[in-house]
JSON list of C-alpha atoms in Angstrom, two decimals:
[
{"chain": "A", "resi": 1143, "resn": "MET", "atom": "CA", "xyz": [0.00, 0.00, 0.00]},
{"chain": "A", "resi": 1144, "resn": "THR", "atom": "CA", "xyz": [1.28, 3.46, -0.89]},
{"chain": "A", "resi": 1145, "resn": "ARG", "atom": "CA", "xyz": [1.91, 5.60, 2.19]},
{"chain": "A", "resi": 1146, "resn": "ILE", "atom": "CA", "xyz": [2.41, 9.37, 2.45]},
{"chain": "A", "resi": 1147, "resn": "THR", "atom": "CA", "xyz": [5.70, 10.04, 4.24]},
{"chain": "A", "resi": 1148, "resn": "ALA", "atom": "CA", "xyz": [6.94, 13.46, 5.34]},
{"chain": "A", "resi": 1149, "resn": "ASP", "atom": "CA", "xyz": [10.74, 13.34, 5.41]},
{"chain": "A", "resi": 1150, "resn": "ILE", "atom": "CA", "xyz": [12.91, 16.25, 6.52]},
{"chain": "A", "resi": 1151, "resn": "SER", "atom": "CA", "xyz": [16.13, 17.11, 8.35]},
{"chain": "A", "resi": 1152, "resn": "VAL", "atom": "CA", "xyz": [15.82, 19.20, 11.50]},
{"chain": "A", "resi": 1153, "resn": "SER", "atom": "CA", "xyz": [18.13, 20.75, 14.08]},
{"chain": "A", "resi": 1154, "resn": "LEU", "atom": "CA", "xyz": [18.06, 19.98, 17.79]},
{"chain": "A", "resi": 1155, "resn": "ASP", "atom": "CA", "xyz": [16.20, 23.26, 18.33]},
{"chain": "A", "resi": 1156, "resn": "GLY", "atom": "CA", "xyz": [13.58, 22.46, 15.72]},
{"chain": "A", "resi": 1157, "resn": "PHE", "atom": "CA", "xyz": [14.65, 24.37, 12.60]},
{"chain": "A", "resi": 1158, "resn": "VAL", "atom": "CA", "xyz": [14.75, 23.06, 9.02]},
{"chain": "A", "resi": 1159, "resn": "THR", "atom": "CA", "xyz": [16.93, 25.97, 7.81]},
{"chain": "A", "resi": 1160, "resn": "GLY", "atom": "CA", "xyz": [19.37, 28.24, 9.52]},
{"chain": "A", "resi": 1161, "resn": "PRO", "atom": "CA", "xyz": [18.76, 31.99, 9.94]},
{"chain": "A", "resi": 1162, "resn": "ASP", "atom": "CA", "xyz": [18.25, 34.23, 6.89]},
{"chain": "A", "resi": 1163, "resn": "PRO", "atom": "CA", "xyz": [17.43, 31.67, 4.19]},
{"chain": "A", "resi": 1164, "resn": "GLY", "atom": "CA", "xyz": [17.15, 33.12, 0.71]},
{"chain": "A", "resi": 1165, "resn": "PRO", "atom": "CA", "xyz": [17.50, 32.41, -3.02]},
{"chain": "A", "resi": 1166, "resn": "ARG", "atom": "CA", "xyz": [21.31, 32.20, -2.84]},
{"chain": "A", "resi": 1167, "resn": "ASN", "atom": "CA", "xyz": [21.36, 30.78, 0.68]},
{"chain": "A", "resi": 1168, "resn": "GLY", "atom": "CA", "xyz": [18.55, 28.23, 0.64]},
{"chain": "A", "resi": 1169, "resn": "LEU", "atom": "CA", "xyz": [19.44, 26.46, 3.89]},
{"chain": "A", "resi": 1170, "resn": "GLY", "atom": "CA", "xyz": [20.23, 29.69, 5.74]},
{"chain": "A", "resi": 1171, "resn": "THR", "atom": "CA", "xyz": [23.31, 30.41, 7.80]},
{"chain": "A", "resi": 1172, "resn": "GLY", "atom": "CA", "xyz": [24.75, 27.13, 9.08]},
{"chain": "A", "resi": 1173, "resn": "GLY", "atom": "CA", "xyz": [21.91, 25.11, 7.56]},
{"chain": "A", "resi": 1174, "resn": "GLU", "atom": "CA", "xyz": [24.22, 22.86, 5.54]},
{"chain": "A", "resi": 1175, "resn": "ALA", "atom": "CA", "xyz": [24.93, 21.00, 8.79]},
{"chain": "A", "resi": 1176, "resn": "LEU", "atom": "CA", "xyz": [21.37, 19.65, 8.69]},
{"chain": "A", "resi": 1177, "resn": "HIS", "atom": "CA", "xyz": [22.20, 17.50, 5.66]},
{"chain": "A", "resi": 1178, "resn": "THR", "atom": "CA", "xyz": [25.66, 16.22, 6.54]},
{"chain": "A", "resi": 1179, "resn": "TRP", "atom": "CA", "xyz": [24.18, 12.73, 6.84]},
{"chain": "A", "resi": 1180, "resn": "ALA", "atom": "CA", "xyz": [22.83, 12.80, 3.27]},
{"chain": "A", "resi": 1181, "resn": "PHE", "atom": "CA", "xyz": [26.29, 13.45, 1.79]},
{"chain": "A", "resi": 1182, "resn": "SER", "atom": "CA", "xyz": [28.19, 11.14, 4.12]},
{"chain": "A", "resi": 1183, "resn": "ASP", "atom": "CA", "xyz": [30.05, 8.15, 2.74]},
{"chain": "A", "resi": 1184, "resn": "ALA", "atom": "CA", "xyz": [29.54, 6.22, 5.97]},
{"chain": "A", "resi": 1185, "resn": "PRO", "atom": "CA", "xyz": [27.84, 2.87, 5.19]},
{"chain": "A", "resi": 1186, "resn": "ASP", "atom": "CA", "xyz": [24.92, 3.44, 7.59]},
{"chain": "A", "resi": 1187, "resn": "ASP", "atom": "CA", "xyz": [24.14, 6.86, 6.15]},
{"chain": "A", "resi": 1188, "resn": "ARG", "atom": "CA", "xyz": [24.41, 5.60, 2.56]},
{"chain": "A", "resi": 1189, "resn": "ARG", "atom": "CA", "xyz": [22.04, 2.75, 3.40]},
{"chain": "A", "resi": 1190, "resn": "ILE", "atom": "CA", "xyz": [19.41, 5.16, 4.75]},
{"chain": "A", "resi": 1191, "resn": "VAL", "atom": "CA", "xyz": [19.62, 7.32, 1.60]},
{"chain": "A", "resi": 1192, "resn": "ARG", "atom": "CA", "xyz": [19.54, 4.26, -0.66]},
{"chain": "A", "resi": 1193, "resn": "GLU", "atom": "CA", "xyz": [16.54, 2.68, 1.07]},
{"chain": "A", "resi": 1194, "resn": "ALA", "atom": "CA", "xyz": [14.59, 5.96, 1.13]},
{"chain": "A", "resi": 1195, "resn": "THR", "atom": "CA", "xyz": [15.19, 6.55, -2.57]},
{"chain": "A", "resi": 1196, "resn": "ALA", "atom": "CA", "xyz": [14.32, 2.95, -3.44]},
{"chain": "A", "resi": 1197, "resn": "ARG", "atom": "CA", "xyz": [10.88, 3.19, -1.83]},
{"chain": "A", "resi": 1198, "resn": "SER", "atom": "CA", "xyz": [10.01, 6.61, -3.31]},
{"chain": "A", "resi": 1199, "resn": "GLY", "atom": "CA", "xyz": [7.40, 6.41, -6.04]},
{"chain": "A", "resi": 1200, "resn": "ALA", "atom": "CA", "xyz": [6.78, 10.17, -6.15]},
{"chain": "A", "resi": 1201, "resn": "VAL", "atom": "CA", "xyz": [8.09, 13.23, -4.30]},
{"chain": "A", "resi": 1202, "resn": "VAL", "atom": "CA", "xyz": [6.12, 16.37, -3.36]},
{"chain": "A", "resi": 1203, "resn": "LEU", "atom": "CA", "xyz": [7.75, 19.75, -2.79]},
{"chain": "A", "resi": 1204, "resn": "GLY", "atom": "CA", "xyz": [6.57, 23.32, -2.40]},
{"chain": "A", "resi": 1205, "resn": "ARG", "atom": "CA", "xyz": [7.33, 26.12, -4.85]},
{"chain": "A", "resi": 1206, "resn": "ARG", "atom": "CA", "xyz": [9.94, 27.86, -2.70]},
{"chain": "A", "resi": 1207, "resn": "LEU", "atom": "CA", "xyz": [11.92, 24.64, -2.41]},
{"chain": "A", "resi": 1208, "resn": "PHE", "atom": "CA", "xyz": [11.51, 23.99, -6.13]},
{"chain": "A", "resi": 1209, "resn": "ASP", "atom": "CA", "xyz": [12.93, 27.43, -6.93]},
{"chain": "A", "resi": 1210, "resn": "LEU", "atom": "CA", "xyz": [16.04, 26.56, -4.90]},
{"chain": "A", "resi": 1211, "resn": "VAL", "atom": "CA", "xyz": [16.30, 23.15, -6.59]},
{"chain": "A", "resi": 1212, "resn": "ASP", "atom": "CA", "xyz": [15.89, 24.80, -9.99]},
{"chain": "A", "resi": 1213, "resn": "GLY", "atom": "CA", "xyz": [18.29, 27.68, -9.27]},
{"chain": "A", "resi": 1214, "resn": "PRO", "atom": "CA", "xyz": [21.92, 28.02, -10.30]},
{"chain": "A", "resi": 1215, "resn": "ASP", "atom": "CA", "xyz": [23.11, 26.53, -7.01]},
{"chain": "A", "resi": 1216, "resn": "GLY", "atom": "CA", "xyz": [20.45, 23.80, -7.04]},
{"chain": "A", "resi": 1217, "resn": "TRP", "atom": "CA", "xyz": [20.41, 20.16, -8.04]},
{"chain": "A", "resi": 1218, "resn": "ASN", "atom": "CA", "xyz": [22.96, 18.61, -10.35]},
{"chain": "A", "resi": 1219, "resn": "ASP", "atom": "CA", "xyz": [24.38, 15.14, -11.00]},
{"chain": "A", "resi": 1220, "resn": "ASP", "atom": "CA", "xyz": [25.99, 15.07, -7.55]},
{"chain": "A", "resi": 1221, "resn": "VAL", "atom": "CA", "xyz": [23.42, 16.98, -5.47]},
{"chain": "A", "resi": 1222, "resn": "GLY", "atom": "CA", "xyz": [19.71, 16.28, -5.34]},
{"chain": "A", "resi": 1223, "resn": "TYR", "atom": "CA", "xyz": [17.10, 13.70, -4.42]},
{"chain": "A", "resi": 1224, "resn": "GLY", "atom": "CA", "xyz": [18.60, 10.34, -5.28]},
{"chain": "A", "resi": 1225, "resn": "ALA", "atom": "CA", "xyz": [21.45, 11.99, -7.21]},
{"chain": "A", "resi": 1226, "resn": "ARG", "atom": "CA", "xyz": [23.86, 9.20, -6.33]},
{"chain": "A", "resi": 1227, "resn": "GLU", "atom": "CA", "xyz": [21.31, 6.44, -6.83]},
{"chain": "A", "resi": 1228, "resn": "ALA", "atom": "CA", "xyz": [20.23, 4.61, -9.99]},
{"chain": "A", "resi": 1229, "resn": "THR", "atom": "CA", "xyz": [16.50, 5.36, -9.87]},
{"chain": "A", "resi": 1230, "resn": "LYS", "atom": "CA", "xyz": [14.66, 8.68, -9.65]},
{"chain": "A", "resi": 1231, "resn": "PRO", "atom": "CA", "xyz": [10.98, 9.15, -8.76]},
{"chain": "A", "resi": 1232, "resn": "ALA", "atom": "CA", "xyz": [8.43, 11.54, -10.27]},
{"chain": "A", "resi": 1233, "resn": "PHE", "atom": "CA", "xyz": [8.39, 15.03, -8.73]},
{"chain": "A", "resi": 1234, "resn": "VAL", "atom": "CA", "xyz": [5.19, 16.97, -8.00]},
{"chain": "A", "resi": 1235, "resn": "VAL", "atom": "CA", "xyz": [5.40, 20.70, -7.20]},
{"chain": "A", "resi": 1236, "resn": "VAL", "atom": "CA", "xyz": [2.68, 22.66, -5.39]},
{"chain": "A", "resi": 1237, "resn": "THR", "atom": "CA", "xyz": [2.54, 26.09, -7.01]},
{"chain": "A", "resi": 1238, "resn": "THR", "atom": "CA", "xyz": [0.22, 28.89, -8.08]},
{"chain": "A", "resi": 1239, "resn": "ALA", "atom": "CA", "xyz": [1.72, 28.93, -11.58]},
{"chain": "A", "resi": 1240, "resn": "PRO", "atom": "CA", "xyz": [4.09, 26.54, -13.42]},
{"chain": "A", "resi": 1241, "resn": "PRO", "atom": "CA", "xyz": [7.54, 27.90, -14.31]},
{"chain": "A", "resi": 1242, "resn": "GLU", "atom": "CA", "xyz": [8.30, 28.76, -17.93]},
{"chain": "A", "resi": 1243, "resn": "SER", "atom": "CA", "xyz": [11.20, 26.30, -17.95]},
{"chain": "A", "resi": 1244, "resn": "VAL", "atom": "CA", "xyz": [12.94, 23.79, -15.67]},
{"chain": "A", "resi": 1245, "resn": "ARG", "atom": "CA", "xyz": [16.71, 23.52, -15.40]},
{"chain": "A", "resi": 1246, "resn": "PRO", "atom": "CA", "xyz": [16.87, 19.83, -14.20]},
{"chain": "A", "resi": 1247, "resn": "SER", "atom": "CA", "xyz": [15.00, 18.76, -17.35]},
{"chain": "A", "resi": 1248, "resn": "ASP", "atom": "CA", "xyz": [16.10, 15.12, -17.10]},
{"chain": "A", "resi": 1249, "resn": "LEU", "atom": "CA", "xyz": [13.70, 14.63, -14.17]},
{"chain": "A", "resi": 1250, "resn": "ASP", "atom": "CA", "xyz": [9.95, 13.97, -14.33]},
{"chain": "A", "resi": 1251, "resn": "TRP", "atom": "CA", "xyz": [8.18, 17.16, -13.15]},
{"chain": "A", "resi": 1252, "resn": "THR", "atom": "CA", "xyz": [4.44, 17.78, -12.64]},
{"chain": "A", "resi": 1253, "resn": "PHE", "atom": "CA", "xyz": [3.15, 21.17, -11.45]},
{"chain": "A", "resi": 1254, "resn": "VAL", "atom": "CA", "xyz": [-0.16, 21.27, -9.55]},
{"chain": "A", "resi": 1255, "resn": "THR", "atom": "CA", "xyz": [-1.89, 24.63, -9.17]},
{"chain": "A", "resi": 1256, "resn": "SER", "atom": "CA", "xyz": [-5.00, 23.52, -7.27]},
{"chain": "A", "resi": 1257, "resn": "GLY", "atom": "CA", "xyz": [-3.52, 23.05, -3.81]},
{"chain": "A", "resi": 1258, "resn": "LEU", "atom": "CA", "xyz": [-1.57, 20.67, -1.62]},
{"chain": "A", "resi": 1259, "resn": "GLY", "atom": "CA", "xyz": [-4.33, 18.07, -1.36]},
{"chain": "A", "resi": 1260, "resn": "ASP", "atom": "CA", "xyz": [-4.51, 17.72, -5.13]},
{"chain": "A", "resi": 1261, "resn": "ALA", "atom": "CA", "xyz": [-0.70, 17.60, -5.36]},
{"chain": "A", "resi": 1262, "resn": "VAL", "atom": "CA", "xyz": [-0.60, 14.73, -2.86]},
{"chain": "A", "resi": 1263, "resn": "ALA", "atom": "CA", "xyz": [-3.39, 12.94, -4.74]},
{"chain": "A", "resi": 1264, "resn": "THR", "atom": "CA", "xyz": [-1.47, 13.38, -8.01]},
{"chain": "A", "resi": 1265, "resn": "ALA", "atom": "CA", "xyz": [1.69, 12.05, -6.39]},
{"chain": "A", "resi": 1266, "resn": "ARG", "atom": "CA", "xyz": [-0.21, 9.10, -4.96]},
{"chain": "A", "resi": 1267, "resn": "GLY", "atom": "CA", "xyz": [-1.43, 8.22, -8.44]},
{"chain": "A", "resi": 1268, "resn": "ARG", "atom": "CA", "xyz": [2.11, 8.41, -9.80]},
{"chain": "A", "resi": 1269, "resn": "ALA", "atom": "CA", "xyz": [3.45, 6.31, -6.92]},
{"chain": "A", "resi": 1270, "resn": "GLU", "atom": "CA", "xyz": [0.74, 3.67, -7.36]},
{"chain": "A", "resi": 1271, "resn": "ALA", "atom": "CA", "xyz": [1.51, 3.44, -11.08]},
{"chain": "A", "resi": 1272, "resn": "ALA", "atom": "CA", "xyz": [5.21, 3.10, -10.27]},
{"chain": "A", "resi": 1273, "resn": "SER", "atom": "CA", "xyz": [4.35, 0.43, -7.70]},
{"chain": "A", "resi": 1274, "resn": "SER", "atom": "CA", "xyz": [2.48, -1.60, -10.31]},
{"chain": "A", "resi": 1275, "resn": "ALA", "atom": "CA", "xyz": [5.40, -1.31, -12.72]},
{"chain": "A", "resi": 1276, "resn": "ALA", "atom": "CA", "xyz": [7.95, -2.26, -10.06]},
{"chain": "A", "resi": 1277, "resn": "GLY", "atom": "CA", "xyz": [5.90, -5.07, -8.52]},
{"chain": "A", "resi": 1278, "resn": "ARG", "atom": "CA", "xyz": [6.30, -3.65, -5.00]},
{"chain": "A", "resi": 1279, "resn": "ASP", "atom": "CA", "xyz": [4.82, -0.90, -2.85]},
{"chain": "A", "resi": 1280, "resn": "LEU", "atom": "CA", "xyz": [6.29, 2.57, -3.34]},
{"chain": "A", "resi": 1281, "resn": "ASP", "atom": "CA", "xyz": [5.50, 5.65, -1.27]},
{"chain": "A", "resi": 1282, "resn": "VAL", "atom": "CA", "xyz": [4.85, 9.35, -1.72]},
{"chain": "A", "resi": 1283, "resn": "VAL", "atom": "CA", "xyz": [7.54, 11.44, 0.00]},
{"chain": "A", "resi": 1284, "resn": "LEU", "atom": "CA", "xyz": [6.90, 15.02, 1.09]},
{"chain": "A", "resi": 1285, "resn": "MET", "atom": "CA", "xyz": [10.41, 16.42, 1.14]},
{"chain": "A", "resi": 1286, "resn": "GLY", "atom": "CA", "xyz": [9.52, 19.98, 2.11]},
{"chain": "A", "resi": 1287, "resn": "GLY", "atom": "CA", "xyz": [9.96, 22.68, 2.70]},
{"chain": "A", "resi": 1288, "resn": "GLY", "atom": "CA", "xyz": [8.91, 23.09, 6.28]},
{"chain": "A", "resi": 1289, "resn": "ALA", "atom": "CA", "xyz": [5.69, 25.00, 5.49]},
{"chain": "A", "resi": 1290, "resn": "THR", "atom": "CA", "xyz": [4.56, 22.29, 3.06]},
{"chain": "A", "resi": 1291, "resn": "ILE", "atom": "CA", "xyz": [5.12, 19.55, 5.63]},
{"chain": "A", "resi": 1292, "resn": "ARG", "atom": "CA", "xyz": [3.39, 21.57, 8.37]},
{"chain": "A", "resi": 1293, "resn": "SER", "atom": "CA", "xyz": [0.39, 22.14, 6.11]},
{"chain": "A", "resi": 1294, "resn": "ALA", "atom": "CA", "xyz": [0.23, 18.46, 5.16]},
{"chain": "A", "resi": 1295, "resn": "LEU", "atom": "CA", "xyz": [0.34, 17.40, 8.81]},
{"chain": "A", "resi": 1296, "resn": "ASP", "atom": "CA", "xyz": [-2.36, 19.95, 9.74]},
{"chain": "A", "resi": 1297, "resn": "ALA", "atom": "CA", "xyz": [-4.54, 18.69, 6.89]},
{"chain": "A", "resi": 1298, "resn": "GLY", "atom": "CA", "xyz": [-4.20, 15.06, 7.99]},
{"chain": "A", "resi": 1299, "resn": "LEU", "atom": "CA", "xyz": [-2.49, 14.04, 4.75]},
{"chain": "A", "resi": 1300, "resn": "VAL", "atom": "CA", "xyz": [0.54, 12.33, 6.31]},
{"chain": "A", "resi": 1301, "resn": "ASP", "atom": "CA", "xyz": [0.78, 8.67, 7.32]},
{"chain": "A", "resi": 1302, "resn": "GLU", "atom": "CA", "xyz": [4.41, 8.67, 8.45]},
{"chain": "A", "resi": 1303, "resn": "LEU", "atom": "CA", "xyz": [6.89, 11.31, 9.66]},
{"chain": "A", "resi": 1304, "resn": "THR", "atom": "CA", "xyz": [10.63, 10.77, 9.32]},
{"chain": "A", "resi": 1305, "resn": "LEU", "atom": "CA", "xyz": [12.95, 13.28, 11.01]},
{"chain": "A", "resi": 1306, "resn": "HIS", "atom": "CA", "xyz": [16.70, 13.30, 10.49]},
{"chain": "A", "resi": 1307, "resn": "LEU", "atom": "CA", "xyz": [17.78, 14.96, 13.73]},
{"chain": "A", "resi": 1308, "resn": "ALA", "atom": "CA", "xyz": [21.12, 16.68, 13.14]},
{"chain": "A", "resi": 1309, "resn": "PRO", "atom": "CA", "xyz": [23.44, 17.32, 16.10]},
{"chain": "A", "resi": 1310, "resn": "VAL", "atom": "CA", "xyz": [23.41, 21.09, 15.65]},
{"chain": "A", "resi": 1311, "resn": "VAL", "atom": "CA", "xyz": [21.70, 24.05, 17.35]},
{"chain": "A", "resi": 1312, "resn": "LEU", "atom": "CA", "xyz": [20.99, 26.74, 14.74]},
{"chain": "A", "resi": 1313, "resn": "GLY", "atom": "CA", "xyz": [19.48, 29.35, 17.05]},
{"chain": "A", "resi": 1314, "resn": "GLY", "atom": "CA", "xyz": [16.93, 30.48, 14.44]},
{"chain": "A", "resi": 1315, "resn": "GLY", "atom": "CA", "xyz": [15.68, 29.89, 10.94]},
{"chain": "A", "resi": 1316, "resn": "THR", "atom": "CA", "xyz": [12.56, 28.17, 9.60]},
{"chain": "A", "resi": 1317, "resn": "PRO", "atom": "CA", "xyz": [10.79, 26.17, 12.32]},
{"chain": "A", "resi": 1318, "resn": "LEU", "atom": "CA", "xyz": [9.34, 22.79, 11.47]},
{"chain": "A", "resi": 1319, "resn": "PHE", "atom": "CA", "xyz": [6.54, 23.17, 14.01]},
{"chain": "A", "resi": 1320, "resn": "SER", "atom": "CA", "xyz": [4.92, 26.46, 14.98]},
{"chain": "A", "resi": 1321, "resn": "GLY", "atom": "CA", "xyz": [1.54, 25.70, 16.46]},
{"chain": "A", "resi": 1322, "resn": "GLY", "atom": "CA", "xyz": [-1.02, 23.97, 14.26]},
{"chain": "A", "resi": 1323, "resn": "THR", "atom": "CA", "xyz": [-3.17, 20.91, 14.80]},
{"chain": "A", "resi": 1324, "resn": "PRO", "atom": "CA", "xyz": [-2.07, 18.54, 17.61]},
{"chain": "A", "resi": 1325, "resn": "ARG", "atom": "CA", "xyz": [-1.12, 15.08, 16.33]},
{"chain": "A", "resi": 1326, "resn": "THR", "atom": "CA", "xyz": [-0.41, 11.81, 18.10]},
{"chain": "A", "resi": 1327, "resn": "LEU", "atom": "CA", "xyz": [2.81, 10.16, 16.95]},
{"chain": "A", "resi": 1328, "resn": "VAL", "atom": "CA", "xyz": [3.70, 6.52, 17.47]},
{"chain": "A", "resi": 1329, "resn": "GLN", "atom": "CA", "xyz": [7.42, 5.84, 17.39]},
{"chain": "A", "resi": 1330, "resn": "ARG", "atom": "CA", "xyz": [8.37, 3.12, 14.92]},
{"chain": "A", "resi": 1331, "resn": "THR", "atom": "CA", "xyz": [12.15, 3.22, 14.50]},
{"chain": "A", "resi": 1332, "resn": "VAL", "atom": "CA", "xyz": [15.22, 5.03, 15.82]},
{"chain": "A", "resi": 1333, "resn": "ILE", "atom": "CA", "xyz": [18.49, 4.66, 13.91]},
{"chain": "A", "resi": 1334, "resn": "THR", "atom": "CA", "xyz": [21.61, 6.40, 15.15]},
{"chain": "A", "resi": 1335, "resn": "THR", "atom": "CA", "xyz": [24.53, 7.11, 12.82]},
{"chain": "A", "resi": 1336, "resn": "SER", "atom": "CA", "xyz": [27.63, 9.22, 13.30]},
{"chain": "A", "resi": 1337, "resn": "THR", "atom": "CA", "xyz": [25.94, 12.24, 11.69]},
{"chain": "A", "resi": 1338, "resn": "ALA", "atom": "CA", "xyz": [22.27, 12.15, 12.78]},
{"chain": "A", "resi": 1339, "resn": "THR", "atom": "CA", "xyz": [19.52, 10.35, 14.65]},
{"chain": "A", "resi": 1340, "resn": "HIS", "atom": "CA", "xyz": [16.88, 9.10, 12.21]},
{"chain": "A", "resi": 1341, "resn": "LEU", "atom": "CA", "xyz": [13.40, 8.96, 13.76]},
{"chain": "A", "resi": 1342, "resn": "THR", "atom": "CA", "xyz": [10.31, 7.48, 12.13]},
{"chain": "A", "resi": 1343, "resn": "TYR", "atom": "CA", "xyz": [6.78, 7.88, 13.50]},
{"chain": "A", "resi": 1344, "resn": "ASP", "atom": "CA", "xyz": [3.29, 6.79, 12.50]},
{"chain": "A", "resi": 1345, "resn": "VAL", "atom": "CA", "xyz": [1.03, 9.85, 12.47]},
{"chain": "A", "resi": 1346, "resn": "GLY", "atom": "CA", "xyz": [-2.33, 9.57, 14.20]},
{"chain": "A", "resi": 1347, "resn": "ARG", "atom": "CA", "xyz": [-5.43, 10.86, 12.38]}
]
C-alpha cells in the first residue's frame, strides 16, 4: 500500500533551515549542517539514503523549495534527491503557476496549481503506477519545505513522519513546528549514525 511520508532534516532546536534563508542561501546560515548525513560516505548513512530513494514512487515539494532546486546553485548530477542512486521518482510541485522552464529537465516534473491536497493525490497516483510497474509498494515522499510539511500534517495528509535529527543548534531559521493541529505520533524506529539520529513515526489521524 502506498503511504504518504513526510521526510525532513531538523536541528536539535527544531529548525529546518538556519537563519536568513534566501534564493542564494537556501538552507540559511549554518543550515548545511542539517544535511551532513545525506552526503556522508559512511555505510549506515548511505544505506538510509539508498533505502529511502528505493521506496520513493513520487516526491512532493513546495514552490519555494523547487525554486532553490531549480536555481543556479540547485540540483545537479551530484546533489539532489537520489542523485547518487540509480532510480529517480516523479516530482510533483505545489505552485500557483508553473515555471516557464525547468533547469533539471532530465527529471519527471508535474506542477499542480490547485492546492496541496490535489498535489498529494497526483503524487499518490504516480506512486501507485510506479508500484504496479515495479511489482512492490512505493511511497509518496513530502520532502519539504517546512511549510509544506506543516500544512500536510495539519490537513491530515501524512501517514508517516521521518525526522533526520542533526546534532546542531541553529538558534533560528525556519521552524518545522509552529503551532497547528495537535497530532499523536507513534514511534516506529530510531536509527543512530555518526551524523544524525533518524526517527520514524506513525502519524495519528
